Coordinates of C-alpha atoms in Angstrom, one line a residue:
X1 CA 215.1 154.0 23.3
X2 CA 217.9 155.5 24.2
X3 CA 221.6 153.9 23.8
X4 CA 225.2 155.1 24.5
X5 CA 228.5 153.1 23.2
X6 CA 231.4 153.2 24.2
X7 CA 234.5 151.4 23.4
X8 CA 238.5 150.7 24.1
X9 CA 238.7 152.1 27.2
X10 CA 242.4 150.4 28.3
X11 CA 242.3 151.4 32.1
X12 CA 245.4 150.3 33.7
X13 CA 247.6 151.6 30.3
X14 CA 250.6 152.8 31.4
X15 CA 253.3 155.1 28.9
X16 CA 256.7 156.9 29.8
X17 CA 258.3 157.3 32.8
X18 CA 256.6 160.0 34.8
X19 CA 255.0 159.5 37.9
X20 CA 252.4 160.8 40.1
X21 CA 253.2 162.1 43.4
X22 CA 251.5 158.7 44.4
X23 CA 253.7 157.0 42.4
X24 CA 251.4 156.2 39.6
X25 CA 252.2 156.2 36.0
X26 CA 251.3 159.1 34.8
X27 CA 249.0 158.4 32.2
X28 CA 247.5 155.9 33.9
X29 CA 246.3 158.0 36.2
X30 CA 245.5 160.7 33.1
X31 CA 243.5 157.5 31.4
X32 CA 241.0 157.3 34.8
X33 CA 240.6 160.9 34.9
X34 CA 239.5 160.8 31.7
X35 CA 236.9 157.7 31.9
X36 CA 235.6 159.4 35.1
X37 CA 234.6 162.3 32.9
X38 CA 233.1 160.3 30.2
X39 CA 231.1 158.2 33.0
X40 CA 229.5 161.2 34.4
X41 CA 228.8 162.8 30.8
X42 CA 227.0 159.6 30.5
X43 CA 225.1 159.5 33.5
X44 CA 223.5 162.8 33.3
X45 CA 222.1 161.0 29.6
X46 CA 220.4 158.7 31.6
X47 CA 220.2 156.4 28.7
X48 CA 217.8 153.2 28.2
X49 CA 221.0 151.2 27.5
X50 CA 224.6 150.9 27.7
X51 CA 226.7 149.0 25.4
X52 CA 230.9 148.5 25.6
X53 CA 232.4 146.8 23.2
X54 CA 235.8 145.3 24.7
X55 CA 238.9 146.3 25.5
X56 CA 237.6 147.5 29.7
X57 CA 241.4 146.8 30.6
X58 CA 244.6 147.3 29.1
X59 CA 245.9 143.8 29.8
X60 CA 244.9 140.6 30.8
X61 CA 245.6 140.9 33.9
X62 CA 245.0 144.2 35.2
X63 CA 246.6 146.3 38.4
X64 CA 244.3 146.2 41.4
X65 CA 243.5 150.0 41.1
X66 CA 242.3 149.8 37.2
X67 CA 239.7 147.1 38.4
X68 CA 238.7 149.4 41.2
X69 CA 238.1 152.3 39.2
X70 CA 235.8 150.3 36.4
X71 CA 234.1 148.6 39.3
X72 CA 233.5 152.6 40.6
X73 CA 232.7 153.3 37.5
X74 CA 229.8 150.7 36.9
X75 CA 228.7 150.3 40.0
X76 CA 227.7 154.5 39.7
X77 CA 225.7 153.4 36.7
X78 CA 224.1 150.8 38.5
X79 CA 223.5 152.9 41.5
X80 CA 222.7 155.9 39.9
X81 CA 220.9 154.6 36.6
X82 CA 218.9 151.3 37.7
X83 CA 216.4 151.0 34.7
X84 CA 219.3 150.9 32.3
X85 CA 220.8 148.1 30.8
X86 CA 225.0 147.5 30.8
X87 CA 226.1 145.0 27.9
X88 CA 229.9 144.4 27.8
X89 CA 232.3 141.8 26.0
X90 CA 235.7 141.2 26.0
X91 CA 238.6 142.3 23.9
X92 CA 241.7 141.1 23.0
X93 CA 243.3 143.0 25.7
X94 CA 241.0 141.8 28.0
X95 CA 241.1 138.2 27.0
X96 CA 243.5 135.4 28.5
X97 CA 245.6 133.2 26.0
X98 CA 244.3 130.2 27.6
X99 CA 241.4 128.7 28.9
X100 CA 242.8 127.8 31.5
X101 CA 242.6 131.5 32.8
X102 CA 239.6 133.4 33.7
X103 CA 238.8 136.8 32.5
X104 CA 238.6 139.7 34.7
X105 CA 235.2 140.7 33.3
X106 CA 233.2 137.7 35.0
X107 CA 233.6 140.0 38.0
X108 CA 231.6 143.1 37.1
X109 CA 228.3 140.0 36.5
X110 CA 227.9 140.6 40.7
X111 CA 226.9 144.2 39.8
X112 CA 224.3 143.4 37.6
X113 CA 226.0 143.9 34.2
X114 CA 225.6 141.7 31.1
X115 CA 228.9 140.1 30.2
X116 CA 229.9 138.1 27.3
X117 CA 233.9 137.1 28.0
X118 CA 234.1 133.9 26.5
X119 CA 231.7 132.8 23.9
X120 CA 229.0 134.9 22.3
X121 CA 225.6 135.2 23.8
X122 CA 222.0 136.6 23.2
X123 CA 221.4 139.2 25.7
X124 CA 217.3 139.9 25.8
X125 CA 215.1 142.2 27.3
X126 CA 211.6 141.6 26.9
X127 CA 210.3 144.6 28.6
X128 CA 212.1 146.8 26.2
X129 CA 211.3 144.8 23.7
X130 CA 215.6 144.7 23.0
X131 CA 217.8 142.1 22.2
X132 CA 221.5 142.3 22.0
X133 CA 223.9 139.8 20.2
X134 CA 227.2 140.2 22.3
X135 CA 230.4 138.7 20.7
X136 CA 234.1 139.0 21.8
X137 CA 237.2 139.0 20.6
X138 CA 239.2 135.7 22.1
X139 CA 240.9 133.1 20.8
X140 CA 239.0 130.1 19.3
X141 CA 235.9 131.7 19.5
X142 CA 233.2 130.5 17.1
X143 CA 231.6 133.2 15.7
X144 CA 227.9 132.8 15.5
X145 CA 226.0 134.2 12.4
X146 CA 226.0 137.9 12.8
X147 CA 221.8 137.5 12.3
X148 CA 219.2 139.4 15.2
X149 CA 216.4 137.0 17.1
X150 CA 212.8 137.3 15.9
X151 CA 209.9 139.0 18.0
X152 CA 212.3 142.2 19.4
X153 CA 211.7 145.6 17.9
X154 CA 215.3 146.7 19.3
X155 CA 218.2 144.5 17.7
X156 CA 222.0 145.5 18.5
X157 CA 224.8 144.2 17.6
X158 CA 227.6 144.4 20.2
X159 CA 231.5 143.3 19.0
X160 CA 235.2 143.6 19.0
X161 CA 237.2 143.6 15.9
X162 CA 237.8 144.0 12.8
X163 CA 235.8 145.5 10.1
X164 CA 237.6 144.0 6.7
X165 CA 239.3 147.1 5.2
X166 CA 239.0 149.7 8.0
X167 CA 242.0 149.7 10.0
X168 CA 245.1 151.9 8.9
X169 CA 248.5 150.6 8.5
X170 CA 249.5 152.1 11.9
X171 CA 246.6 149.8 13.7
X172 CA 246.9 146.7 11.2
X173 CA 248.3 143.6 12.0
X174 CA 249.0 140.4 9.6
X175 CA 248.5 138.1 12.6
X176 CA 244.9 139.5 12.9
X177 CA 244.1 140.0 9.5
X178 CA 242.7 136.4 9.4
X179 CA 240.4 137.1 11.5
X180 CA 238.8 140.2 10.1
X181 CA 234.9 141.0 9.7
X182 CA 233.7 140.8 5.8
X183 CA 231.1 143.9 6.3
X184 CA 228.4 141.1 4.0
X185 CA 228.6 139.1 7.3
X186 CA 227.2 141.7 9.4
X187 CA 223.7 141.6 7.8
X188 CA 223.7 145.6 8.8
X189 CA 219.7 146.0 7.0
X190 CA 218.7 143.7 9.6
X191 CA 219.9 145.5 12.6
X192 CA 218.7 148.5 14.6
X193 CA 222.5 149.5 15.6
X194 CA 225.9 147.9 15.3
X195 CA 228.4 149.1 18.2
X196 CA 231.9 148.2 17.6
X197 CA 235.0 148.4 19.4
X198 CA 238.8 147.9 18.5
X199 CA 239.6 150.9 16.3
X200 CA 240.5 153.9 18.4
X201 CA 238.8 156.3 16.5
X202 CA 235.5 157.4 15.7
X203 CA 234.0 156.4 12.5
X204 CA 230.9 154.7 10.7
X205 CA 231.5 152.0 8.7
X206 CA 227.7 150.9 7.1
X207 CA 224.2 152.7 8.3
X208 CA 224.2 152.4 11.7
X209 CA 227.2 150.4 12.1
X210 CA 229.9 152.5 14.0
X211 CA 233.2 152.4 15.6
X212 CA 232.5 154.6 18.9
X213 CA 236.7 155.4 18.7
X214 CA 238.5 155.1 22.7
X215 CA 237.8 157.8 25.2
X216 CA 241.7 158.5 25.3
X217 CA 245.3 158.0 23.4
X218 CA 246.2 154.6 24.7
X219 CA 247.5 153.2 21.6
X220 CA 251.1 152.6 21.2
X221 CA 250.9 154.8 18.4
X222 CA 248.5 158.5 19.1
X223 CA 250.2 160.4 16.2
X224 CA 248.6 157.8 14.1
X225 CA 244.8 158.0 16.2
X226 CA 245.8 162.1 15.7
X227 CA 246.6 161.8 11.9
X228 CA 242.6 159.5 11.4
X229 CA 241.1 162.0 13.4
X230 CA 242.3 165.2 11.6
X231 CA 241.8 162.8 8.0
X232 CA 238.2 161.9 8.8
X233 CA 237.2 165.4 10.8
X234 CA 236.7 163.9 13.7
X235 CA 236.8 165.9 16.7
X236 CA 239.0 163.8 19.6
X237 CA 238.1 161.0 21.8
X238 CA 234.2 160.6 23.2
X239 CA 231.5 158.1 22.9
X240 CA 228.2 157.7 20.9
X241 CA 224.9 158.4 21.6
X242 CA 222.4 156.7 19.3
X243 CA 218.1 156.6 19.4
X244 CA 217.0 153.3 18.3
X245 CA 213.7 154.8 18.1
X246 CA 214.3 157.6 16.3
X247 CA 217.4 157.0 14.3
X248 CA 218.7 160.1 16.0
X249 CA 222.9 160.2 16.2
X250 CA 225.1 162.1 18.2
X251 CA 228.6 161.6 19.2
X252 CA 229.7 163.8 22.5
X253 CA 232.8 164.5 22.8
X254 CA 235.5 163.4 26.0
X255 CA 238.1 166.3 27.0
X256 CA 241.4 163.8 27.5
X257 CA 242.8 164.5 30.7
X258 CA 246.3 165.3 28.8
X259 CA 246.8 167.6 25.7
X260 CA 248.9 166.1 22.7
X261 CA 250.9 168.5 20.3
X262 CA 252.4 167.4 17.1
X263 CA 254.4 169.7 16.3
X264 CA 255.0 171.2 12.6
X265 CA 257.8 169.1 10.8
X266 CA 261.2 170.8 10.3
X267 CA 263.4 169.4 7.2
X268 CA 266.9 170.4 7.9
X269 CA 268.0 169.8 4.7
X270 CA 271.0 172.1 4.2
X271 CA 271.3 173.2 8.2
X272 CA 273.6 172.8 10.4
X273 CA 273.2 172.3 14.5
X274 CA 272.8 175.8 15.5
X275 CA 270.6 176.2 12.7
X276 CA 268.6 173.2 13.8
X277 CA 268.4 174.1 17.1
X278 CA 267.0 177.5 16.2
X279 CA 264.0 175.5 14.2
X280 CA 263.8 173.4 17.3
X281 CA 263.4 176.6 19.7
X282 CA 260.8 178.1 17.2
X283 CA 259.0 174.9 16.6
X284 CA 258.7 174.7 21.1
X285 CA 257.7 178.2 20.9
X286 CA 255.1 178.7 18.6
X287 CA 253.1 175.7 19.8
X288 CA 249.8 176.3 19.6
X289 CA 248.7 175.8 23.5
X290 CA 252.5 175.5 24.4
X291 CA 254.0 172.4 25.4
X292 CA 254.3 172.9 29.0
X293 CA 252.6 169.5 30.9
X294 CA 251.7 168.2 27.2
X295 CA 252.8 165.0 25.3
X296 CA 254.8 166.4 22.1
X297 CA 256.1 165.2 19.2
X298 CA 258.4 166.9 16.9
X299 CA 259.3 165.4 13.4
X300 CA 263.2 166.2 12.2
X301 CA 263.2 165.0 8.7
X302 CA 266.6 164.4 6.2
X303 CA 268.7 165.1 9.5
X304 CA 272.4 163.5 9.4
X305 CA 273.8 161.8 12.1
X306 CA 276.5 164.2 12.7
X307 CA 274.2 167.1 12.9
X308 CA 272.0 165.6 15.3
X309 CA 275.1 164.6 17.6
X310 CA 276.2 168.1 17.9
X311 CA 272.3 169.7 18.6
X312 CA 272.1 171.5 22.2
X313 CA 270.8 168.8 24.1
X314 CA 270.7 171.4 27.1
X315 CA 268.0 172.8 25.8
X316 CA 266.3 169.8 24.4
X317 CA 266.7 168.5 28.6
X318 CA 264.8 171.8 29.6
X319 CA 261.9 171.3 26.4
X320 CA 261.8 167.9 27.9
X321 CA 260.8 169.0 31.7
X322 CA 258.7 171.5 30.9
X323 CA 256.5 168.6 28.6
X324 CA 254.8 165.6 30.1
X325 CA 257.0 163.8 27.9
X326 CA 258.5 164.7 24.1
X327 CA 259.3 162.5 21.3
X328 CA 262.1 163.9 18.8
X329 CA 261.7 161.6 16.4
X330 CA 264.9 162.5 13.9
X331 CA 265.0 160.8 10.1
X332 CA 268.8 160.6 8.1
X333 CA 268.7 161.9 4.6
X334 CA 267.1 159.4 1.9
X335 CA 270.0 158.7 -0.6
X336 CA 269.7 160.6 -3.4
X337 CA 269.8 159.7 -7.2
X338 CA 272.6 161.6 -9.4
X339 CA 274.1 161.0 -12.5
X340 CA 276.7 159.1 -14.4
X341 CA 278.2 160.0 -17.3
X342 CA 276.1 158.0 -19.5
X343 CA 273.0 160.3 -18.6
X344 CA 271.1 157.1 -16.3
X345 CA 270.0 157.8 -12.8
X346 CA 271.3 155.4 -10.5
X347 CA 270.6 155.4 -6.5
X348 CA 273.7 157.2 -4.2
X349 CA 275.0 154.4 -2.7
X350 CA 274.8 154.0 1.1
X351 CA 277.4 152.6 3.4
X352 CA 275.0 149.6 3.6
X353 CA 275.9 149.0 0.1
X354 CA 279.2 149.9 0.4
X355 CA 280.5 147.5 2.8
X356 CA 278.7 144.4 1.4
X357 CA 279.7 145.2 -2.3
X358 CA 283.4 145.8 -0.4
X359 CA 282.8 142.2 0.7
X360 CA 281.3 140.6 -2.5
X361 CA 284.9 141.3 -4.3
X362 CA 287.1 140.2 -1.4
X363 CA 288.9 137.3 -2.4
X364 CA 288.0 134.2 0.3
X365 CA 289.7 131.8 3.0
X366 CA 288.8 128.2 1.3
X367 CA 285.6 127.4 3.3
X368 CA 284.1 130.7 4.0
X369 CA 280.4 131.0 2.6
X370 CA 280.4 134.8 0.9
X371 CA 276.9 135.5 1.5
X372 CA 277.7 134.6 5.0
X373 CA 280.0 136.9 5.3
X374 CA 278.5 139.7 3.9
X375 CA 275.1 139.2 6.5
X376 CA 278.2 138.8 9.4
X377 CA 279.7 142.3 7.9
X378 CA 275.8 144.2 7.6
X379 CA 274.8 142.9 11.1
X380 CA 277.6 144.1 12.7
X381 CA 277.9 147.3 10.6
X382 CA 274.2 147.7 12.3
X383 CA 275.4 147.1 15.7
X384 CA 277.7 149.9 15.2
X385 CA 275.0 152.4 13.9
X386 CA 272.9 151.0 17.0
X387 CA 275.9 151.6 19.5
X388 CA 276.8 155.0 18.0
X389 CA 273.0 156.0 18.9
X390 CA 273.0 154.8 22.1
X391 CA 275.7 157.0 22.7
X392 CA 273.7 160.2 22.0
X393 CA 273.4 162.3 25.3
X394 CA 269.7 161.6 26.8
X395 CA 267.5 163.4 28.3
X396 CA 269.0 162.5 31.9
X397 CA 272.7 162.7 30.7

């Protein structure tokens, strides 16, 4: 009893600016290619089941091409794979805000698949002696215990969320930590497999209880999806395949249609912009893979403003064509402690600290609230900083 899990696949996400020759976002078109791959890697596994576990779409309401392309998708399944079984359930991204709105994945029930989009529900399949408990992730769902039917060999468990203590910083949020899964409340001895969906990356959280990962970088954030893969040694995006029977476990792998390159950190501590630049040039050219068509980042740590104001944004135009799109991210120097004649460290102060400690010892108009005037003095001292930024040459300058 063969099943395959697969989670997070956020068709319709769209990122940067590029554009097809179509006219389509660029990686949403990279997002499809992608999925197609990971759909036909499936198919030629003819497995007995099929689980998803949320997050089909991107947002609520999707673009008319992203629904075509999961309708392709499933309907090949259903064409090409009739004996197997297709479990899906919502996700946050998938589900409305109101009840008043319908979710998208009500559709794909004309196809033949097994949707749960608004409440949790018992899926069963007698002749396979299977039952799968389906639960999504939308608002003012009542969760139902997290406890498999009597009289099925094959029990699954089949959900979006979040395990308690398994998402990183870069994927937790304190709006959704409310809702988050205790793992006690999964009763994992009591099921054959758990598939869950909402963490991007692959990774097992009880026996037989695993986050399958996404089948692409379609977080806001894939340096952090990068950093979990490369903590955990786990090799990229794909999707599980998992032998009820057997107990038999293998995750397959999903080329991403797009290469991401995060580049070696530079501290320019000490440099100045040619000498910056020339870390820049050696950082672009020693890229494993190059950079050419690829989605780069490239860390610039303890950099001044001043320094990063007079780089050659010439060149940084030209690294910027030749990637699909790159992110120099550029960090200011972290005042520094020194010392006072009394032997104490105390903190360097910053200009933050200057102006409001400028304004603490002003003497005062009768009326005027200090404190006032020092959050007046900080907020526009930031809208300074922010204006100064703006002013930076960019990439179409």
């Amino acid at each position: 009893m063969r099943l395959v899990h697969l989670a997070d696949l956020h068709l319709g996400f769209r990122q940067y600016q590029r554009l097809t020759e179509t006219g389509v976002n660029q990686r949403e078109a990279d997002v499809e290619g992608t999925i197609q791959r990971a759909a036909e890697q499936i198919t030629a596994l003819a497995p007995d089941v099929i689980v998803i576990g949320g997050d089909v779409f991107h947002t609520v309401r999707p673009s008319n091409p992203a629904i075509l392309h999961a309708f392709r998708v499933l309907l090949e399944w259903r064409t090409q794979l009739p004996a197997t079984k297709i479990v899906m359930v919502a996700g946050n991204h998938d589900a409305p805000r109101t009840s008043e709105t319908g979710c998208i994945l009500g559709l794909f029930r004309e196809i033949g698949v097994h949707v749960a989009d608004t409440a949790a529900e018992y899926f069963t399949f007698p002749e396979q002696s299977l039952a799968v408990l389906a639960v999504p992730d939308v608002p003012g769902i009542v969760r139902p215990p997290l406890v498999p039917p009597e009289g099925f060999r094959h029990r699954v468990l089949l959900m979006h969320g979040e395990v308690e203590g398994m998402l990183p910083a870069h994927m937790a949020s304190p709006e959704r930590a409310a809702i988050e899964i205790p793992v006690d409340d999964l009763h994992v001895s009591e099921w054959s497999y758990i598939a869950l969906g909402h963490y991007h990356v692959y990774r097992e959280v009880a026996p037989r209880t695993y986050y399958s990962g996404s089948l692409d970088y379609t977080s806001s954030n894939p340096w952090g999806e990068l950093q979990e893969e490369r903590e955990h040694r786990v090799p990229g995006k794909g999707f599980i395949e998992h032998d009820l029977e057997t107990g038999a476990h293998q995750f397959h792998p999903v080329m991403p249609a797009r290469a991401l390159r995060d580049l070696v950190p530079i501290d320019a501590t000490g440099m100045g912009a040619a000498d910056l630049d020339a870390a820049i040039r050696a950082r672009v050219d020693s890229a494993p893979g190059g950079i050419d068509q690829c989605v780069v980042r490239l860390t610039v740590h303890n950099a001044p403003r001043h320094i990063v104001r007079e780089l050659d944004h010439t060149a940084l135009r030209e690294y910027r064509k030749r990637a699909m799109h790159l992110q120099l991210d550029t960090h200011r120097p972290t005042p520094i402690a020194h010392r006072v004649s009394g032997g104490a460290a105390v903190r360097r102060a910053t200009l933050a600290d200057v102006v409001a400690d400028r304004l603490r010892e002003r003497v005062l108009t009768t009326g005027i609230e200090r404190e006032a005037l020092v959050a007046l003095g900080l907020e526009y001292l930031a809208r300074a900083e922010q204006a100064a930024m703006a002013a930076l040459p960019t990439p179409d300058a």
